[in-house]
Structure formats: C-alpha cells, structure tokens
GROMACS .gro file of C-alpha atoms in nm:
model
  156
    1UNK     CA    1  -1.098 -10.290  11.562
    2UNK     CA    2  -0.931 -10.185  11.227
    3UNK     CA    3  -1.029 -10.314  10.896
    4UNK     CA    4  -0.683 -10.441  10.865
    5UNK     CA    5  -0.712 -10.660  11.175
    6UNK     CA    6  -1.060 -10.765  11.112
    7UNK     CA    7  -0.953 -10.906  10.770
    8UNK     CA    8  -0.675 -11.089  10.948
    9UNK     CA    9  -0.919 -11.243  11.195
   10UNK     CA   10  -1.143 -11.347  10.906
   11UNK     CA   11  -0.866 -11.479  10.713
   12UNK     CA   12  -0.753 -11.695  11.017
   13UNK     CA   13  -1.093 -11.823  11.098
   14UNK     CA   14  -1.128 -11.942  10.723
   15UNK     CA   15  -0.772 -12.081  10.734
   16UNK     CA   16  -0.889 -12.282  11.043
   17UNK     CA   17  -1.204 -12.398  10.870
   18UNK     CA   18  -1.011 -12.537  10.616
   19UNK     CA   19  -0.808 -12.743  10.825
   20UNK     CA   20  -1.104 -12.858  11.020
   21UNK     CA   21  -1.242 -12.962  10.673
   22UNK     CA   22  -0.970 -13.153  10.549
   23UNK     CA   23  -0.921 -13.354  10.886
   24UNK     CA   24  -0.580 -13.260  10.962
   25UNK     CA   25  -0.648 -13.092  11.295
   26UNK     CA   26  -0.598 -13.384  11.569
   27UNK     CA   27  -0.891 -13.383  11.840
   28UNK     CA   28  -0.980 -13.588  12.150
   29UNK     CA   29  -1.302 -13.662  11.993
   30UNK     CA   30  -1.359 -13.999  11.853
   31UNK     CA   31  -1.371 -13.989  11.453
   32UNK     CA   32  -1.711 -13.987  11.350
   33UNK     CA   33  -1.920 -13.739  11.147
   34UNK     CA   34  -2.020 -13.454  11.352
   35UNK     CA   35  -2.400 -13.528  11.319
   36UNK     CA   36  -2.366 -13.876  11.447
   37UNK     CA   37  -2.277 -14.004  11.788
   38UNK     CA   38  -1.945 -14.190  11.833
   39UNK     CA   39  -1.935 -14.520  12.017
   40UNK     CA   40  -1.731 -14.440  12.325
   41UNK     CA   41  -1.441 -14.697  12.451
   42UNK     CA   42  -1.527 -14.871  12.774
   43UNK     CA   43  -1.380 -14.701  13.070
   44UNK     CA   44  -1.071 -14.930  13.216
   45UNK     CA   45  -1.090 -15.064  13.566
   46UNK     CA   46  -0.988 -14.844  13.862
   47UNK     CA   47  -0.653 -14.922  14.012
   48UNK     CA   48  -0.737 -15.108  14.311
   49UNK     CA   49  -0.420 -15.171  14.501
   50UNK     CA   50  -0.485 -15.006  14.816
   51UNK     CA   51  -0.128 -14.855  14.788
   52UNK     CA   52  -0.039 -14.501  14.834
   53UNK     CA   53   0.070 -14.332  14.513
   54UNK     CA   54   0.368 -14.097  14.479
   55UNK     CA   55   0.244 -13.729  14.448
   56UNK     CA   56   0.371 -13.564  14.133
   57UNK     CA   57   0.379 -13.192  14.278
   58UNK     CA   58   0.385 -13.018  14.598
   59UNK     CA   59   0.026 -13.006  14.769
   60UNK     CA   60  -0.122 -13.251  14.519
   61UNK     CA   61  -0.429 -13.405  14.703
   62UNK     CA   62  -0.356 -13.786  14.767
   63UNK     CA   63  -0.500 -14.017  14.518
   64UNK     CA   64  -0.761 -14.283  14.596
   65UNK     CA   65  -0.595 -14.612  14.578
   66UNK     CA   66  -0.916 -14.810  14.563
   67UNK     CA   67  -1.261 -14.816  14.398
   68UNK     CA   68  -1.536 -14.594  14.534
   69UNK     CA   69  -1.806 -14.706  14.340
   70UNK     CA   70  -2.161 -14.672  14.516
   71UNK     CA   71  -1.978 -14.446  14.789
   72UNK     CA   72  -2.227 -14.208  14.932
   73UNK     CA   73  -2.095 -13.850  14.958
   74UNK     CA   74  -2.362 -13.604  15.022
   75UNK     CA   75  -2.505 -13.377  15.289
   76UNK     CA   76  -2.668 -13.683  15.465
   77UNK     CA   77  -2.348 -13.906  15.487
   78UNK     CA   78  -1.990 -13.954  15.358
   79UNK     CA   79  -1.868 -14.288  15.320
   80UNK     CA   80  -1.517 -14.200  15.306
   81UNK     CA   81  -1.522 -14.119  15.675
   82UNK     CA   82  -1.612 -14.453  15.802
   83UNK     CA   83  -1.239 -14.554  15.751
   84UNK     CA   84  -1.057 -14.216  15.717
   85UNK     CA   85  -1.193 -14.016  16.028
   86UNK     CA   86  -0.983 -13.955  16.345
   87UNK     CA   87  -1.215 -14.211  16.531
   88UNK     CA   88  -1.187 -14.509  16.261
   89UNK     CA   89  -0.826 -14.495  16.146
   90UNK     CA   90  -0.722 -14.725  16.432
   91UNK     CA   91  -0.978 -14.971  16.337
   92UNK     CA   92  -0.935 -14.958  15.961
   93UNK     CA   93  -0.566 -14.885  15.939
   94UNK     CA   94  -0.667 -14.630  15.648
   95UNK     CA   95  -0.459 -14.299  15.661
   96UNK     CA   96  -0.647 -14.016  15.862
   97UNK     CA   97  -0.751 -13.724  15.676
   98UNK     CA   98  -0.536 -13.425  15.708
   99UNK     CA   99  -0.571 -13.197  15.999
  100UNK     CA  100  -0.608 -12.926  15.739
  101UNK     CA  101  -0.953 -13.056  15.673
  102UNK     CA  102  -1.046 -12.975  16.029
  103UNK     CA  103  -0.980 -12.617  15.980
  104UNK     CA  104  -1.189 -12.331  15.852
  105UNK     CA  105  -1.133 -12.048  15.629
  106UNK     CA  106  -0.970 -11.841  15.919
  107UNK     CA  107  -0.736 -12.132  16.026
  108UNK     CA  108  -0.943 -12.199  16.334
  109UNK     CA  109  -0.946 -12.583  16.432
  110UNK     CA  110  -1.284 -12.744  16.411
  111UNK     CA  111  -1.408 -13.035  16.613
  112UNK     CA  112  -1.547 -13.221  16.294
  113UNK     CA  113  -1.430 -13.189  15.915
  114UNK     CA  114  -1.483 -12.851  15.766
  115UNK     CA  115  -1.785 -12.817  15.551
  116UNK     CA  116  -1.551 -12.691  15.262
  117UNK     CA  117  -1.347 -13.021  15.301
  118UNK     CA  118  -1.632 -13.256  15.331
  119UNK     CA  119  -1.695 -13.348  14.967
  120UNK     CA  120  -1.380 -13.559  14.934
  121UNK     CA  121  -1.398 -13.629  14.544
  122UNK     CA  122  -1.391 -13.246  14.468
  123UNK     CA  123  -1.008 -13.299  14.513
  124UNK     CA  124  -0.924 -13.659  14.548
  125UNK     CA  125  -0.956 -13.895  14.251
  126UNK     CA  126  -0.935 -14.267  14.168
  127UNK     CA  127  -0.672 -14.363  13.905
  128UNK     CA  128  -0.752 -14.574  13.578
  129UNK     CA  129  -0.482 -14.762  13.418
  130UNK     CA  130  -0.501 -14.614  13.063
  131UNK     CA  131  -0.264 -14.481  12.776
  132UNK     CA  132  -0.270 -14.116  12.789
  133UNK     CA  133  -0.442 -13.949  12.524
  134UNK     CA  134  -0.168 -13.680  12.453
  135UNK     CA  135   0.224 -13.718  12.472
  136UNK     CA  136   0.325 -13.591  12.835
  137UNK     CA  137   0.685 -13.528  12.922
  138UNK     CA  138   0.600 -13.423  13.279
  139UNK     CA  139   0.900 -13.476  13.527
  140UNK     CA  140   0.801 -13.441  13.894
  141UNK     CA  141   0.983 -13.211  14.112
  142UNK     CA  142   1.190 -13.503  14.304
  143UNK     CA  143   1.329 -13.600  13.953
  144UNK     CA  144   1.436 -13.258  13.870
  145UNK     CA  145   1.621 -13.193  14.204
  146UNK     CA  146   1.802 -13.555  14.177
  147UNK     CA  147   1.933 -13.433  13.829
  148UNK     CA  148   2.028 -13.116  13.976
  149UNK     CA  149   2.198 -13.253  14.275
  150UNK     CA  150   2.369 -13.507  14.015
  151UNK     CA  151   2.496 -13.215  13.783
  152UNK     CA  152   2.632 -13.035  14.095
  153UNK     CA  153   2.798 -13.321  14.248
  154UNK     CA  154   2.957 -13.449  13.919
  155UNK     CA  155   3.133 -13.112  13.864
  156UNK     CA  156   3.330 -13.077  14.160
   0.00000   0.00000   0.00000
C-alpha cells in the first residue's frame, strides 16, 4: 500500500467517524447511547390467514401462512410433516411438500424427505404485518412482464 492510499484510507475512516459522531448516519439500530441497551419494540403477530401468498421471484420458497409457535423441528420430530407429508395431505388438505424435497444431491428420488430438506424453517418463513425498515421499490417479475407486454401491445 502506498503512503498516498494509506492517507486516503485514514481520511475516509476519520470522515466516517465524524458523520457517526454527529448522528447523521441512519441505521436500523434504535436510538440509544452505545453503552446502553435500547428498548425493543414488540414483535407484531404472525399473519395467520392460511392463504397461500404470491411468490415474489422464481424459486422463492413458499411462505408459511400460519403460526408455527412451538412447532418441534429437530432430529426427533418435524411437526410440519403431520400436515404436509404425502400421507397426511388428504386428511389435512394442506399442500404437499414438493417432490424436490424427496431428492438427494444426485437427483435420486428417496422414499422419505431428504435429510437436507428436513428442517423446513431453513427456507420457509412466517410473515409479520410490519412497516418496512427501509424504502423498497421491488417489483415482482410478473409485474415487469405485464408492463413489457403492455408496452409492446401499445406500439402496434
């Protein structure tokens, strides 16, 4: 590292520290002195509608549309499978887990859920009705495609 780039790096760090000291930098951390614990806001209730939610992007794992408080998911048991396994869906009317969950890394189909897909909450999450912490201008792929189709159809 040259002396010039070292001085530049030190200058940027000091300038960043000045911004932090003045409180101009916006963070997700609640405003409280650094040596004190901030009071956390209560976590809002889980959306418990049992209605499937639209996926925002291809291959997004489906969201869990109900509460899963106290669901046991460990090496001994998986509460999700009491409703979502192949043998339970007729009685529960819950969607069956994807056939991909019965495949190993080599693509071979297994008789039971693959160990790498057994812990559902690694990918699937519940939703809370909350205000976003940051501005998000995300547009799902279907909306983009609808827009493009509208642009193409309007120019003909």
